Amino acid sequence: MTRTNRIHIRPVDTLRGQVAVPGDKSVSHRALLFTALAEGSSRIRNLAPGADVQSTASVLQALGVSILQEDGAVVVQGTGRTGFTSSRGSLDCGNSGTTMRLMMGMLAGTGFESVLIGDESLSSRPMARIADPLRQMGLEVELTPEGTAPIRLRGMRPRAIHWTSRVASAQVKSAILLAGLAAPGCTSVTEPTRSRDHTERLLRQMGVPLEVTGNKVALHGPARLSAIPELLVPGDLSSAAFWLVAGLLRGEDLRVLNVGLNPTRTGVLDALEAMGATLEIKRHAESVEPMGDIVVRRQPVFGTTLAGDLVVRAIDEIPILAVLATQAQGRTTIRDASELRVKECDRITAMVSMLQAMGAHISELEDGMIIDGPTPLQGASVYPMHDHRIAMSGAIAAMCVDDGTSTTIHDADVARVSYPNFYADLDRLSA
Ligand code: S3P
């Protein structure tokens, strides 16, 4: 491997050892945002080190929130929403959809106008799914004619609404609930399938009662949040997924430590089990977010169908599951995954073209893909389309190439969005 923004990856025989993946990105964004909304000081341990969570921290700092490193933890001095000060410049959300969408809800009730911007990838992602409910709550929100950022938002005092979302999206749900915290009365969100519930867990922990009935979540505003003396962020299961797949294909007792095991996120584990994998999971004592260690070793895997609710619970892991499917015996069909087309890139097209270039039998469906395996992979040039998960999926596929050829990952550094040490960990585990 060479360390430039282009990385060459050679096939690996065996991966062994243990790895602590970075803190969970979804939980880290919420930890920063919600503790900023509280009054008083909160300490967060194992905050995700990637560029996305840094975008959330920078946006909050631009609004006057103090966020400091202290003895390996991050300390947030919450100001409460009314303590935010208007930023002179635009609020730059970088590549992070969670920053932009949750911030839209956070800005309700501030009284001032803000402009949210993002990089090229984020500026092409759909924002009307958040703007529509926020407008109904009385906010003024302007998007481009394509329904994308830059977003101009005036944070007037919101009114409570009952919203039914067409997509199962934790970002939509969270933005509405965050605005609802400032709205007098009951605000609720109903989804077609329940999305990840990190927002609900953390708000409860911070003293906000929520009612959950089926796929509906409701809260009563205005509500105040209590600071948290000590909050531990679990390791990111979405980052762990790369090692779980690598371990099934090339592992010798590969151990992934302190991984978040929130049941609304563990679709990837169910998918791996459906493909015949036996994972050894050692659960730790339960806290706000369940966590544990996972041990995985090389074993045969089989094709399956991934669809419905399971896909919602594994949406960010579908790219790496597609890599595994190329090495599974039989056909894997992935359906109900059209949300993949509006992630950091169109992940269906990106995975299909990358794996086809590596020799896989994979074809595109409007809402998923069909993969026939096992197929020996060959080295190729991988262009991750500004998407961290495509780059890392490409690296794991490259590691499993059969004919000894190496793969070049272009723009490899995009992995820093969620996992800055990814290539270093790959190097170490394959040594
Ligand atoms: C996230 C929710 C999901 C997920 C994203 C993180 C979150 O997106 O894909 O990586 O932290 O709320 P959607 O809300 O668009 O489904």
Coordinates of N, CA and C and ligand atoms in Angstrom, one line a residue, residues 24-27 29-30 98 101-102 125 129 167-174 195-196 198-199 238 265 312 315-316 339 342-344 347 388-389, ligand 1:
D24 N -19.3 5.8 16.9 CA -20.5 5.8 16.0 C -20.8 7.2 15.5
K25 N -20.9 7.3 14.2 CA -21.1 8.7 13.6 C -22.5 9.2 13.9
S26 N -23.5 8.4 13.8 CA -24.9 8.9 14.1 C -25.0 9.3 15.6
V27 N -24.5 8.5 16.5 CA -24.6 8.8 17.9 C -23.7 10.1 18.2
H29 N -22.9 12.7 16.2 CA -23.6 13.9 15.8 C -24.6 14.3 16.8
R30 N -25.5 13.4 17.2 CA -26.5 13.7 18.2 C -26.0 14.1 19.5
T98 N -26.3 14.2 7.8 CA -26.8 14.3 9.1 C -26.7 15.7 9.7
R101 N -29.2 18.1 7.9 CA -30.7 17.8 8.1 C -31.0 18.0 9.6
L102 N -30.2 17.5 10.5 CA -30.5 17.7 11.9 C -30.4 19.2 12.3
R125 N -28.1 16.4 -2.7 CA -29.0 15.4 -2.0 C -30.3 16.1 -1.7
R129 N -37.5 16.8 1.8 CA -38.1 15.9 2.8 C -38.0 16.5 4.2
V167 N -40.6 8.4 3.5 CA -39.4 7.5 3.7 C -39.1 7.2 5.1
A168 N -38.6 6.0 5.4 CA -38.1 5.7 6.8 C -36.7 6.4 6.8
S169 N -36.7 7.5 7.6 CA -35.4 8.3 7.6 C -35.2 8.8 9.0
A170 N -34.2 8.4 9.7 CA -33.9 9.0 11.0 C -33.5 10.4 11.0
Q171 N -33.0 10.9 9.8 CA -32.7 12.3 9.7 C -33.9 13.1 9.6
V172 N -34.9 12.7 8.9 CA -36.2 13.4 8.8 C -36.8 13.4 10.2
K173 N -36.9 12.2 10.8 CA -37.6 12.1 12.1 C -36.9 13.0 13.1
S174 N -35.6 13.0 13.1 CA -34.8 13.7 14.1 C -35.0 15.2 13.9
S195 N -37.0 3.8 11.7 CA -35.6 4.0 11.5 C -34.8 4.0 12.8
R196 N -33.5 4.2 12.6 CA -32.6 4.1 13.8 C -33.1 5.0 14.9
H198 N -31.5 6.4 17.7 CA -30.5 7.1 18.6 C -31.1 8.4 19.2
T199 N -31.8 9.1 18.4 CA -32.4 10.4 18.8 C -33.3 10.1 20.0
S238 N -21.3 0.5 11.5 CA -21.2 0.6 10.1 C -19.7 0.5 9.6
R265 N -30.1 -0.8 14.3 CA -28.9 -0.7 13.4 C -28.4 -2.1 13.0
V312 N -33.7 -1.3 5.8 CA -33.7 0.0 6.5 C -32.7 -0.1 7.7
I315 N -29.0 0.0 5.9 CA -28.9 0.7 4.7 C -27.4 1.2 4.4
D316 N -26.7 1.5 5.4 CA -25.3 2.0 5.2 C -24.3 0.9 4.9
E339 N -33.3 4.2 -1.5 CA -32.6 5.3 -0.7 C -31.1 5.3 -1.0
V342 N -29.7 8.1 -3.1 CA -29.5 9.5 -2.7 C -28.6 9.6 -1.4
K343 N -27.7 8.7 -1.3 CA -26.7 8.8 -0.3 C -25.5 9.7 -0.8
E344 N -24.3 9.6 -0.2 CA -23.2 10.5 -0.6 C -23.0 10.4 -2.1
R347 N -25.3 4.9 -4.6 CA -24.5 3.7 -4.2 C -24.9 2.5 -5.0
H388 N -17.2 7.8 1.1 CA -16.3 7.0 2.0 C -16.6 5.5 2.0
R389 N -17.9 5.2 1.9 CA -18.2 3.7 2.1 C -17.9 3.0 0.8
Ligands
S3P1 C1 -28.4 8.6 9.6 C2 -29.5 8.1 9.0 C3 -29.5 7.4 7.7 C4 -28.1 6.9 7.4 C5 -27.1 8.0 7.6 C6 -27.1 8.4 9.0 C7 -28.6 9.3 10.9 O1 -29.9 8.3 6.7 O2 -28.1 6.4 6.1 O3 -25.8 7.5 7.2 O4 -27.5 9.5 11.6 O5 -29.7 9.7 11.2 P1 -31.5 8.6 6.4 O6 -32.1 9.3 7.5 O7 -31.5 9.4 5.1 O8 -32.1 7.2 6.2

